[in-house]
Amino acid sequence: TAYDIGLGIPAEPLFRSRELLVTLSIGIAIYPDNGRCASDLLRNADSAMYQAKALGRNTYSFFTKEMNITLLRRLEVEEQMHGALERNEFEVHYQPQFDVKNNNIIGAEALLRWHNPTLGSITPDEFIPIAEHTGLIVPIGQFVVTQSLHFLNKWQKQHGKQYRMAVNLSPRQFRDTELITFIQQSLHDANITTDCLELEITEGVLMIGQSYIDNALKDLNKLGIKLSMDDFGTGYSSLSYLRQYAFDVVKIDKSFIQGIPKNETDHELVNAIIAMAQSLGLKIVAEGVETKEQVDILTTLGCDYLQGYYFSKPVPAKQLLAFSRDFNH
């Protein structure tokens, strides 16, 4: 059995007047099914312990073969991620966003793609959490900002339009003390005005509740950079965050958009989100739009911008240049 003890100990001098809370995360491996020697049993019990911690801690988990497969895959991805930037394995794709009223492209969201010679294509859902955990998300995030802003400059010049670029920021990036300076320098180097950059932030970032996040968001707002709340509706305190921070855009999560043609509850929720956002002076982006029926409903409800496979999947820079040229003509 492997176990991890979580001990809450208050700072002196209050130690003697406080109750200590001890929690256990236990991983269990059984002989001989999970190993025939001590080292194998301990390794597998350790894997099960991490599963117990992932389940919320203060619980137990038995080892399964699937855990070993998952752990090995994670180690492979992490190993290949080191040096992936230097090997030019990452590429930024762009998914265009459309203005409902005039049917024009108004900008795009930058989305990272990774193809590794050994592992093949790895999805963002798999590699982003690992990058976040290891801290590699900071240089990777800088790569996305740099690439997308330089592309935006080229895109704007070729078409003579003030397109905007939406880029995701992760919780770990906010701990980078050079974040604001880096973004300012990147905008300057790419010759992009601050109002053409939109930073997408999930509620998970705000729920951390650290002062450095508050300060960073205030500094970004002062610079004139647009702030967007991503995946709106999937968290617990979205309304309070809209009151607390100076957001410009709300992105309705695709899980709600998928159900609006047939699910009355989803339809009413989307309608309520749009009405609420409009009353606060916010723009609304619906993501994950895949059908004409969804487009018609969202147009009727007064959604501002649409994004999804109905219009275009995320594509490399060259393809977006060609797509937007042909679309606008």
PDB file of N, CA and C in Angstrom, residues 1-3 24-30 34 44-64 67:
ATOM      1  N   THR A   1       0.838  -1.201   0.000  1.00  0.00           N
ATOM      2  CA  THR A   1       0.000   0.000   0.000  1.00  0.00           C
ATOM      3  C   THR A   1       0.869   1.246   0.000  1.00  0.00           C
ATOM      4  N   ALA A   2       0.537   2.184  -0.851  1.00  0.00           N
ATOM      5  CA  ALA A   2       1.195   3.493  -0.844  1.00  0.00           C
ATOM      6  C   ALA A   2       0.196   4.516  -0.348  1.00  0.00           C
ATOM      7  N   TYR A   3       0.662   5.485   0.434  1.00  0.00           N
ATOM      8  CA  TYR A   3      -0.259   6.485   0.926  1.00  0.00           C
ATOM      9  C   TYR A   3       0.397   7.847   1.003  1.00  0.00           C
ATOM     10  N   LEU A  24      -5.914  11.063   4.161  1.00  0.00           N
ATOM     11  CA  LEU A  24      -5.098  10.014   3.555  1.00  0.00           C
ATOM     12  C   LEU A  24      -5.551   9.736   2.125  1.00  0.00           C
ATOM     13  N   SER A  25      -4.601   9.680   1.213  1.00  0.00           N
ATOM     14  CA  SER A  25      -4.861   9.199  -0.142  1.00  0.00           C
ATOM     15  C   SER A  25      -4.102   7.879  -0.272  1.00  0.00           C
ATOM     16  N   ILE A  26      -4.830   6.801  -0.470  1.00  0.00           N
ATOM     17  CA  ILE A  26      -4.229   5.462  -0.408  1.00  0.00           C
ATOM     18  C   ILE A  26      -4.312   4.772  -1.764  1.00  0.00           C
ATOM     19  N   GLY A  27      -3.179   4.219  -2.192  1.00  0.00           N
ATOM     20  CA  GLY A  27      -3.137   3.391  -3.388  1.00  0.00           C
ATOM     21  C   GLY A  27      -2.827   1.954  -3.009  1.00  0.00           C
ATOM     22  N   ILE A  28      -3.578   1.025  -3.563  1.00  0.00           N
ATOM     23  CA  ILE A  28      -3.473  -0.381  -3.154  1.00  0.00           C
ATOM     24  C   ILE A  28      -3.125  -1.258  -4.350  1.00  0.00           C
ATOM     25  N   ALA A  29      -2.088  -2.069  -4.187  1.00  0.00           N
ATOM     26  CA  ALA A  29      -1.718  -3.079  -5.181  1.00  0.00           C
ATOM     27  C   ALA A  29      -1.694  -4.434  -4.488  1.00  0.00           C
ATOM     28  N   ILE A  30      -2.208  -5.476  -5.145  1.00  0.00           N
ATOM     29  CA  ILE A  30      -2.388  -6.794  -4.526  1.00  0.00           C
ATOM     30  C   ILE A  30      -1.478  -7.831  -5.174  1.00  0.00           C
ATOM     31  N   ASN A  34      -1.009  -7.803  -9.142  1.00  0.00           N
ATOM     32  CA  ASN A  34      -0.439  -6.502  -9.521  1.00  0.00           C
ATOM     33  C   ASN A  34       1.073  -6.454  -9.396  1.00  0.00           C
ATOM     34  N   ASN A  44       3.195   0.079  -8.579  1.00  0.00           N
ATOM     35  CA  ASN A  44       1.784   0.056  -8.962  1.00  0.00           C
ATOM     36  C   ASN A  44       0.892   0.662  -7.883  1.00  0.00           C
ATOM     37  N   ALA A  45       1.273   0.444  -6.618  1.00  0.00           N
ATOM     38  CA  ALA A  45       0.511   1.082  -5.538  1.00  0.00           C
ATOM     39  C   ALA A  45       0.651   2.599  -5.613  1.00  0.00           C
ATOM     40  N   ASP A  46       1.831   3.058  -6.004  1.00  0.00           N
ATOM     41  CA  ASP A  46       2.066   4.499  -6.162  1.00  0.00           C
ATOM     42  C   ASP A  46       1.180   5.065  -7.270  1.00  0.00           C
ATOM     43  N   SER A  47       1.043   4.321  -8.374  1.00  0.00           N
ATOM     44  CA  SER A  47       0.158   4.758  -9.459  1.00  0.00           C
ATOM     45  C   SER A  47      -1.282   4.856  -8.969  1.00  0.00           C
ATOM     46  N   ALA A  48      -1.701   3.873  -8.170  1.00  0.00           N
ATOM     47  CA  ALA A  48      -3.066   3.882  -7.640  1.00  0.00           C
ATOM     48  C   ALA A  48      -3.269   5.046  -6.677  1.00  0.00           C
ATOM     49  N   MET A  49      -2.205   5.398  -5.928  1.00  0.00           N
ATOM     50  CA  MET A  49      -2.304   6.528  -5.004  1.00  0.00           C
ATOM     51  C   MET A  49      -2.548   7.834  -5.757  1.00  0.00           C
ATOM     52  N   TYR A  50      -1.857   8.024  -6.880  1.00  0.00           N
ATOM     53  CA  TYR A  50      -2.076   9.237  -7.674  1.00  0.00           C
ATOM     54  C   TYR A  50      -3.491   9.287  -8.231  1.00  0.00           C
ATOM     55  N   GLN A  51      -4.043   8.123  -8.532  1.00  0.00           N
ATOM     56  CA  GLN A  51      -5.433   8.072  -8.968  1.00  0.00           C
ATOM     57  C   GLN A  51      -6.355   8.507  -7.833  1.00  0.00           C
ATOM     58  N   ALA A  52      -6.064   8.068  -6.610  1.00  0.00           N
ATOM     59  CA  ALA A  52      -6.863   8.464  -5.448  1.00  0.00           C
ATOM     60  C   ALA A  52      -6.797   9.972  -5.233  1.00  0.00           C
ATOM     61  N   LYS A  53      -5.607  10.558  -5.434  1.00  0.00           N
ATOM     62  CA  LYS A  53      -5.463  12.003  -5.283  1.00  0.00           C
ATOM     63  C   LYS A  53      -6.227  12.749  -6.376  1.00  0.00           C
ATOM     64  N   ALA A  54      -6.224  12.156  -7.599  1.00  0.00           N
ATOM     65  CA  ALA A  54      -6.951  12.786  -8.706  1.00  0.00           C
ATOM     66  C   ALA A  54      -8.459  12.745  -8.476  1.00  0.00           C
ATOM     67  N   LEU A  55      -8.913  11.784  -7.694  1.00  0.00           N
ATOM     68  CA  LEU A  55     -10.345  11.664  -7.398  1.00  0.00           C
ATOM     69  C   LEU A  55     -10.803  12.637  -6.315  1.00  0.00           C
ATOM     70  N   GLY A  56      -9.884  13.434  -5.800  1.00  0.00           N
ATOM     71  CA  GLY A  56     -10.250  14.437  -4.810  1.00  0.00           C
ATOM     72  C   GLY A  56      -9.556  14.289  -3.476  1.00  0.00           C
ATOM     73  N   ARG A  57      -8.645  13.305  -3.354  1.00  0.00           N
ATOM     74  CA  ARG A  57      -7.891  13.059  -2.126  1.00  0.00           C
ATOM     75  C   ARG A  57      -8.791  12.505  -1.009  1.00  0.00           C
ATOM     76  N   ASN A  58      -8.139  12.060   0.060  1.00  0.00           N
ATOM     77  CA  ASN A  58      -8.830  11.495   1.219  1.00  0.00           C
ATOM     78  C   ASN A  58      -9.710  10.309   0.820  1.00  0.00           C
ATOM     79  N   THR A  59      -9.178   9.480  -0.079  1.00  0.00           N
ATOM     80  CA  THR A  59      -9.894   8.281  -0.510  1.00  0.00           C
ATOM     81  C   THR A  59      -8.860   7.224  -0.878  1.00  0.00           C
ATOM     82  N   TYR A  60      -9.312   6.083  -1.370  1.00  0.00           N
ATOM     83  CA  TYR A  60      -8.392   5.021  -1.763  1.00  0.00           C
ATOM     84  C   TYR A  60      -8.717   4.564  -3.177  1.00  0.00           C
ATOM     85  N   SER A  61      -7.743   3.912  -3.800  1.00  0.00           N
ATOM     86  CA  SER A  61      -7.948   3.403  -5.150  1.00  0.00           C
ATOM     87  C   SER A  61      -7.115   2.141  -5.337  1.00  0.00           C
ATOM     88  N   PHE A  62      -7.705   1.108  -5.928  1.00  0.00           N
ATOM     89  CA  PHE A  62      -7.001  -0.115  -6.256  1.00  0.00           C
ATOM     90  C   PHE A  62      -6.320   0.026  -7.613  1.00  0.00           C
ATOM     91  N   PHE A  63      -5.146  -0.562  -7.745  1.00  0.00           N
ATOM     92  CA  PHE A  63      -4.421  -0.517  -9.000  1.00  0.00           C
ATOM     93  C   PHE A  63      -5.141  -1.313 -10.081  1.00  0.00           C
ATOM     94  N   THR A  64      -5.151  -0.763 -11.304  1.00  0.00           N
ATOM     95  CA  THR A  64      -5.668  -1.477 -12.468  1.00  0.00           C
ATOM     96  C   THR A  64      -4.638  -1.380 -13.589  1.00  0.00           C
ATOM     97  N   MET A  67      -4.394   1.941 -15.332  1.00  0.00           N
ATOM     98  CA  MET A  67      -3.606   2.995 -14.698  1.00  0.00           C
ATOM     99  C   MET A  67      -2.178   2.973 -15.200  1.00  0.00           C
TER     100      MET A  67
END
